[in-house]
Coordinates of C-alpha atoms in Angstrom, one line a residue:
M1108 CA -94.2 112.4 -147.3
F1109 CA -97.0 112.9 -149.7
P1110 CA -99.9 110.9 -148.1
S1111 CA -102.7 112.3 -150.3
S1112 CA -100.9 111.8 -153.6
R1113 CA -102.4 109.9 -156.5
S1114 CA -100.5 107.0 -158.1
V1115 CA -98.2 107.5 -161.0
S1116 CA -100.1 104.7 -162.7
K1117 CA -102.7 107.3 -163.6
Y1118 CA -100.3 108.4 -166.3
K1119 CA -98.7 106.6 -169.2
K1120 CA -95.2 107.6 -170.2
V1121 CA -94.6 107.8 -173.9
G1122 CA -91.1 109.1 -174.2
R1123 CA -88.2 110.7 -172.4
I1124 CA -87.8 114.5 -172.9
G1125 CA -84.5 114.9 -171.0
A1126 CA -82.5 114.1 -167.9
G1127 CA -80.6 116.3 -165.5
T1128 CA -78.7 116.1 -162.1
Y1129 CA -81.9 115.9 -160.1
G1130 CA -84.2 113.8 -162.2
T1131 CA -85.5 112.6 -165.6
V1132 CA -88.4 114.2 -167.4
Y1133 CA -90.9 112.2 -169.5
R1134 CA -93.7 113.1 -171.9
A1135 CA -96.8 111.3 -170.6
K1136 CA -100.6 111.2 -171.0
E1137 CA -103.2 111.1 -168.2
V1138 CA -105.0 107.8 -168.8
E1139 CA -108.5 109.1 -167.7
S1140 CA -108.5 112.5 -169.5
G1141 CA -106.1 112.0 -172.3
D1142 CA -104.3 115.2 -171.4
W1143 CA -100.6 115.5 -172.2
V1144 CA -98.3 116.3 -169.4
A1145 CA -94.6 116.3 -168.5
I1146 CA -93.5 114.1 -165.6
K1147 CA -90.3 114.6 -163.7
Q1148 CA -89.1 111.5 -161.9
I1149 CA -87.2 112.7 -158.8
K1150 CA -83.8 111.1 -158.4
L1151 CA -83.9 109.9 -154.8
Q1152 CA -80.7 110.1 -152.8
S1153 CA -79.6 107.4 -150.3
E1154 CA -81.8 107.0 -147.3
K1155 CA -79.2 108.7 -145.2
E1156 CA -79.3 111.9 -147.4
G1157 CA -83.1 111.9 -147.6
F1158 CA -85.3 113.6 -150.1
P1159 CA -83.5 116.0 -152.4
I1160 CA -83.6 119.6 -151.2
T1161 CA -83.9 120.9 -154.8
A1162 CA -87.1 118.9 -155.3
L1163 CA -88.6 120.0 -152.0
R1164 CA -87.7 123.6 -152.9
E1165 CA -89.3 123.3 -156.4
I1166 CA -92.5 121.7 -155.0
R1167 CA -92.9 124.3 -152.2
V1168 CA -92.3 127.3 -154.5
L1169 CA -94.5 126.1 -157.4
Q1170 CA -97.4 125.2 -155.1
Q1171 CA -97.5 128.9 -154.2
L1172 CA -97.3 130.3 -157.8
Y1173 CA -99.8 130.6 -160.6
H1174 CA -99.1 132.8 -163.6
P1175 CA -99.3 132.2 -167.4
R1176 CA -95.5 132.7 -167.6
I1177 CA -94.7 130.1 -165.0
V1178 CA -94.9 126.4 -165.7
E1179 CA -97.8 124.9 -163.7
L1180 CA -97.1 122.1 -161.3
R1181 CA -100.4 120.1 -161.4
E1182 CA -99.7 117.5 -158.8
V1183 CA -97.2 115.3 -157.0
V1184 CA -97.7 111.5 -157.6
T1185 CA -95.9 108.5 -156.2
T1186 CA -95.5 104.8 -156.9
S1187 CA -97.8 102.4 -155.0
D1188 CA -95.2 101.8 -152.3
A1189 CA -94.3 105.6 -152.2
S1190 CA -90.7 104.7 -153.1
G1191 CA -90.8 106.8 -156.2
V1192 CA -91.9 110.5 -156.4
F1193 CA -92.9 112.3 -159.6
L1194 CA -93.8 115.9 -160.3
V1195 CA -96.6 116.4 -162.9
F1196 CA -96.3 119.6 -165.0
E1197 CA -98.4 121.1 -167.7
H1198 CA -97.1 120.0 -171.1
C1199 CA -95.1 122.4 -173.2
D1200 CA -93.9 121.7 -176.8
T1201 CA -90.2 122.5 -176.5
D1202 CA -87.7 125.0 -174.9
L1203 CA -85.9 128.0 -176.2
G1204 CA -82.6 126.2 -176.6
V1205 CA -84.2 123.8 -179.1
V1206 CA -85.9 126.7 -180.9
V1207 CA -82.7 128.8 -181.3
D1208 CA -80.7 125.8 -182.3
S1209 CA -83.3 124.8 -184.9
V1210 CA -83.4 128.3 -186.4
S1211 CA -79.6 128.5 -186.4
A1212 CA -79.2 125.2 -188.1
R1213 CA -81.1 126.7 -191.1
S1214 CA -78.5 129.6 -191.1
M1215 CA -81.2 131.9 -189.9
K1216 CA -81.9 134.1 -186.9
L1217 CA -85.0 135.0 -185.0
E1218 CA -86.6 138.2 -186.3
L1219 CA -86.6 141.2 -184.0
Y1220 CA -90.3 141.1 -183.4
Q1221 CA -90.0 137.4 -182.4
V1222 CA -87.2 138.2 -180.0
K1223 CA -89.3 141.0 -178.5
S1224 CA -92.2 138.7 -177.9
I1225 CA -90.1 136.1 -176.2
L1226 CA -88.1 138.6 -174.0
Y1227 CA -91.3 140.4 -173.0
Q1228 CA -92.9 137.2 -171.8
I1229 CA -89.8 136.2 -169.8
L1230 CA -89.8 139.7 -168.2
E1231 CA -93.5 139.3 -167.3
G1232 CA -92.6 136.0 -165.5
L1233 CA -89.8 137.7 -163.7
V1234 CA -92.0 140.6 -162.6
Y1235 CA -94.4 138.0 -161.0
L1236 CA -91.6 136.0 -159.3
H1237 CA -89.8 139.1 -157.9
D1238 CA -93.1 140.6 -156.7
N1239 CA -93.5 137.4 -154.8
W1240 CA -90.0 137.7 -153.3
I1241 CA -88.6 134.8 -155.3
I1242 CA -85.2 134.7 -157.1
H1243 CA -85.1 132.0 -159.8
R1244 CA -81.2 131.8 -159.9
D1245 CA -81.0 129.5 -162.9
L1246 CA -82.4 131.3 -165.9
K1247 CA -81.1 129.8 -169.2
M1248 CA -82.4 128.8 -172.6
S1249 CA -83.3 125.2 -171.6
N1250 CA -85.3 126.4 -168.6
I1251 CA -87.5 128.6 -170.7
L1252 CA -90.3 126.5 -172.2
Y1253 CA -92.0 127.3 -175.4
N1254 CA -95.3 126.3 -177.0
K1255 CA -96.1 126.3 -180.7
D1256 CA -98.5 129.2 -180.3
G1257 CA -95.7 131.4 -179.0
Q1258 CA -96.3 131.2 -175.3
V1259 CA -93.3 131.3 -173.0
K1260 CA -93.1 129.7 -169.5
I1261 CA -90.3 129.8 -167.0
A1262 CA -89.4 126.4 -165.6
D1263 CA -87.0 124.5 -163.3
F1264 CA -87.2 126.0 -159.9
G1265 CA -84.8 123.7 -158.1
L1266 CA -82.3 126.5 -157.3
T1267 CA -85.0 129.1 -156.4
R1268 CA -84.7 131.0 -153.2
E1269 CA -87.0 133.4 -151.4
Y1270 CA -85.4 136.6 -150.3
A1271 CA -86.2 139.4 -147.9
S1272 CA -85.2 142.9 -146.8
P1273 CA -82.5 143.1 -145.5
L1274 CA -80.9 140.7 -147.9
R1275 CA -79.6 137.4 -146.5
P1276 CA -76.3 135.9 -147.6
F1277 CA -76.5 133.2 -150.3
T1278 CA -73.9 131.0 -152.0
P1279 CA -72.4 132.5 -155.2
K1280 CA -72.3 129.1 -156.9
V1281 CA -75.6 129.4 -158.6
V1282 CA -76.8 130.3 -162.1
T1283 CA -75.4 128.3 -165.0
L1284 CA -71.9 129.8 -165.9
W1285 CA -72.9 131.5 -169.2
Y1286 CA -75.7 133.5 -167.5
R1287 CA -73.9 134.2 -164.2
A1288 CA -73.7 137.9 -163.1
P1289 CA -70.3 139.5 -162.5
E1290 CA -70.9 140.1 -158.8
L1291 CA -71.2 136.3 -158.5
L1292 CA -68.1 135.6 -160.6
L1293 CA -65.9 138.1 -158.9
T1294 CA -66.6 136.7 -155.4
S1295 CA -66.0 133.1 -156.4
S1296 CA -62.9 131.5 -154.7
S1297 CA -61.9 129.9 -158.0
V1298 CA -61.1 133.3 -159.6
R1299 CA -59.2 134.8 -156.6
K1300 CA -55.6 134.3 -155.5
E1301 CA -56.8 133.9 -151.9
A1302 CA -60.1 133.1 -150.3
A1303 CA -60.3 136.5 -148.6
L1304 CA -64.0 137.0 -149.4
P1305 CA -66.7 135.0 -147.6
W1306 CA -68.2 132.1 -149.6
K1307 CA -71.6 133.7 -149.2
L1308 CA -72.7 137.1 -150.2
S1309 CA -75.9 139.1 -150.3
Y1310 CA -77.6 139.4 -153.7
S1311 CA -81.0 139.8 -155.0
T1312 CA -83.2 139.7 -158.1
S1313 CA -80.5 141.5 -160.0
V1314 CA -78.8 138.1 -160.7
D1315 CA -82.0 137.1 -162.7
M1316 CA -81.9 140.4 -164.6
W1317 CA -78.3 139.8 -165.7
A1318 CA -79.4 136.4 -167.0
A1319 CA -82.3 138.0 -168.8
G1320 CA -79.8 140.3 -170.5
C1321 CA -77.7 137.2 -171.6
L1322 CA -80.9 135.6 -172.9
F1323 CA -81.7 138.8 -174.9
G1324 CA -78.3 138.8 -176.5
E1325 CA -78.5 135.0 -177.2
L1326 CA -81.9 135.4 -178.9
L1327 CA -80.5 138.1 -181.2
L1328 CA -77.2 136.3 -182.0
G1329 CA -78.5 132.8 -182.2
K1330 CA -75.7 131.6 -180.0
P1331 CA -74.6 132.3 -176.3
L1332 CA -73.5 135.8 -175.6
F1333 CA -70.8 134.8 -173.1
P1334 CA -69.9 131.1 -173.6
G1335 CA -67.1 131.0 -171.0
R1336 CA -65.0 127.9 -170.5
D1337 CA -64.6 128.6 -166.8
E1338 CA -65.3 131.5 -164.4
L1339 CA -62.1 133.4 -165.3
D1340 CA -62.8 133.0 -169.0
Q1341 CA -66.4 134.1 -168.3
L1342 CA -65.1 137.4 -166.8
V1343 CA -62.7 137.9 -169.8
Q1344 CA -65.6 137.6 -172.3
I1345 CA -67.8 140.0 -170.3
F1346 CA -65.1 142.6 -170.0
Q1347 CA -64.1 142.3 -173.6
L1348 CA -67.7 143.2 -174.7
L1349 CA -68.8 145.6 -171.9
G1350 CA -65.4 147.1 -170.8
T1351 CA -63.8 146.8 -167.4
P1352 CA -65.7 148.2 -164.4
N1353 CA -64.4 150.9 -162.1
N1354 CA -65.6 152.6 -159.0
Q1355 CA -67.3 155.3 -161.0
I1356 CA -69.7 152.9 -162.7
W1357 CA -69.8 150.3 -159.9
E1358 CA -68.8 151.3 -156.4
G1359 CA -66.4 148.7 -154.9
S1360 CA -65.6 147.0 -158.2
E1361 CA -61.9 148.0 -158.2
E1362 CA -61.5 146.2 -154.9
L1363 CA -63.2 143.2 -156.3
L1364 CA -60.8 143.2 -159.3
E1365 CA -57.8 143.1 -157.0
N1366 CA -56.1 139.7 -156.2
L1367 CA -57.7 137.9 -159.1
R1368 CA -55.8 135.0 -160.7
I1369 CA -55.4 137.1 -163.8
S1370 CA -55.2 140.9 -164.3
F1371 CA -57.4 142.9 -166.6
S1372 CA -56.3 145.9 -168.6
P1373 CA -58.6 148.9 -168.2
Q1374 CA -61.2 149.2 -171.1
S1375 CA -63.5 152.1 -170.6
Y1376 CA -65.7 151.5 -173.7
S1377 CA -68.5 149.0 -174.5
L1378 CA -68.8 147.2 -177.8
L1379 CA -72.5 146.5 -177.5
K1380 CA -73.4 148.7 -180.4
R1381 CA -70.9 147.1 -182.7
R1382 CA -72.0 143.6 -181.6
F1383 CA -75.7 144.3 -182.1
P1384 CA -76.1 146.7 -185.1
Q1385 CA -79.7 145.5 -185.6
L1386 CA -80.8 147.2 -182.3
S1387 CA -82.2 150.7 -182.1
E1388 CA -81.0 153.1 -179.5
L1389 CA -83.9 152.0 -177.3
G1390 CA -83.0 148.3 -177.8
L1391 CA -79.3 149.0 -176.9
D1392 CA -80.5 150.9 -173.8
L1393 CA -82.5 148.0 -172.6
L1394 CA -79.7 145.5 -173.2
D1395 CA -77.2 147.8 -171.6
G1396 CA -79.5 148.3 -168.6
L1397 CA -79.9 144.5 -168.1
L1398 CA -76.1 144.0 -168.5
C1399 CA -75.3 146.8 -166.1
F1400 CA -72.3 145.9 -163.9
D1401 CA -73.7 147.5 -160.7
P1402 CA -76.4 145.2 -159.4
N1403 CA -78.0 148.2 -157.7
K1404 CA -78.4 150.1 -161.0
R1405 CA -79.3 147.1 -163.1
Y1406 CA -82.8 147.3 -164.6
S1407 CA -85.4 145.7 -162.5
A1408 CA -88.0 143.4 -164.2
V1409 CA -90.7 146.1 -163.8
K1410 CA -88.5 148.8 -165.4
A1411 CA -87.5 146.4 -168.2
V1412 CA -91.0 145.2 -169.1
C1413 CA -92.1 148.8 -169.3
H1414 CA -89.2 149.9 -171.5
P1415 CA -90.2 151.9 -174.6
F1416 CA -88.3 149.4 -176.8
F1417 CA -91.4 147.2 -176.7
D1418 CA -93.5 150.1 -178.0
E1419 CA -91.4 150.9 -181.1
E1420 CA -91.7 149.1 -184.5
P1421 CA -91.5 146.3 -185.1
K1422 CA -94.0 145.4 -182.5
A1423 CA -93.7 142.1 -180.7
A1424 CA -95.3 139.1 -182.4
P1425 CA -94.9 135.4 -181.5
L1426 CA -92.8 132.8 -183.4
Q1427 CA -95.2 130.1 -184.7
L1428 CA -93.4 126.8 -184.5
G1429 CA -93.6 124.3 -187.3
E1430 CA -93.5 120.5 -186.9
E1431 CA -89.8 120.5 -188.1
I1432 CA -88.8 122.3 -184.9
L1433 CA -91.1 120.4 -182.6

């Protein structure tokens, strides 16, 4: 499958970084150059199932992309008999989940200028992806890598999809629950009394922008914004903070709210200002625009990255990481 690949023996593993559904990630050093890298060992399925589609998707997408806010796939290497496949990435020091947890463990929160720096870089990465017709579909804290000099890089492209105009239907069962947009939640069969809606729907980059809004809130709070236990509870938490949508603010939402497994009392007001007193009017406008119910009105990456919130004081400045966090 990868006939020109080098051998994984060119790298020496020195420790495990983490493991997921689709593979295990190791910290490693290239023997010849001494460069640090991250190596993802792909979890191969049975011979009948073939090579994992998520890995193929990640390889194909990352081989097309090059941007300072996107993690770099350096090469694909294999074992000598080609039975094992490994993706070699540039090395990053940690991820945002570790950063926020480490800061919170000290009963502290990130400063607003640090949040601005991180969010701005995430949005820069999303502008690049969306300009290249790519939806990430799994933005979350652990998929945003962070270097000690303050650089942010978007990673984990296993759920990525290319989109086009007109939009194609995709499955709603994407995006980790806490970052999943309401249009995905409301069309899921698990929240409805009957499976009247198709299992696929057309959606676009707006699902990434909702996730970016959730990340913005989480960076400010030091904890997840909507930590739902399941899809219904996720909707409950969203509506409690943002109010209940209606056809005036999101056309067709009242129909989506029908025949759910639970009913929602109308709430016409948002509690964002009360939840985030540290934000200026511009900051609240950006957060509200990212967490807009109507995906057609939700802020795009371009609109968000150009928002005047980033021009007002305090100006964005990176969080310098100490050894205690790394």
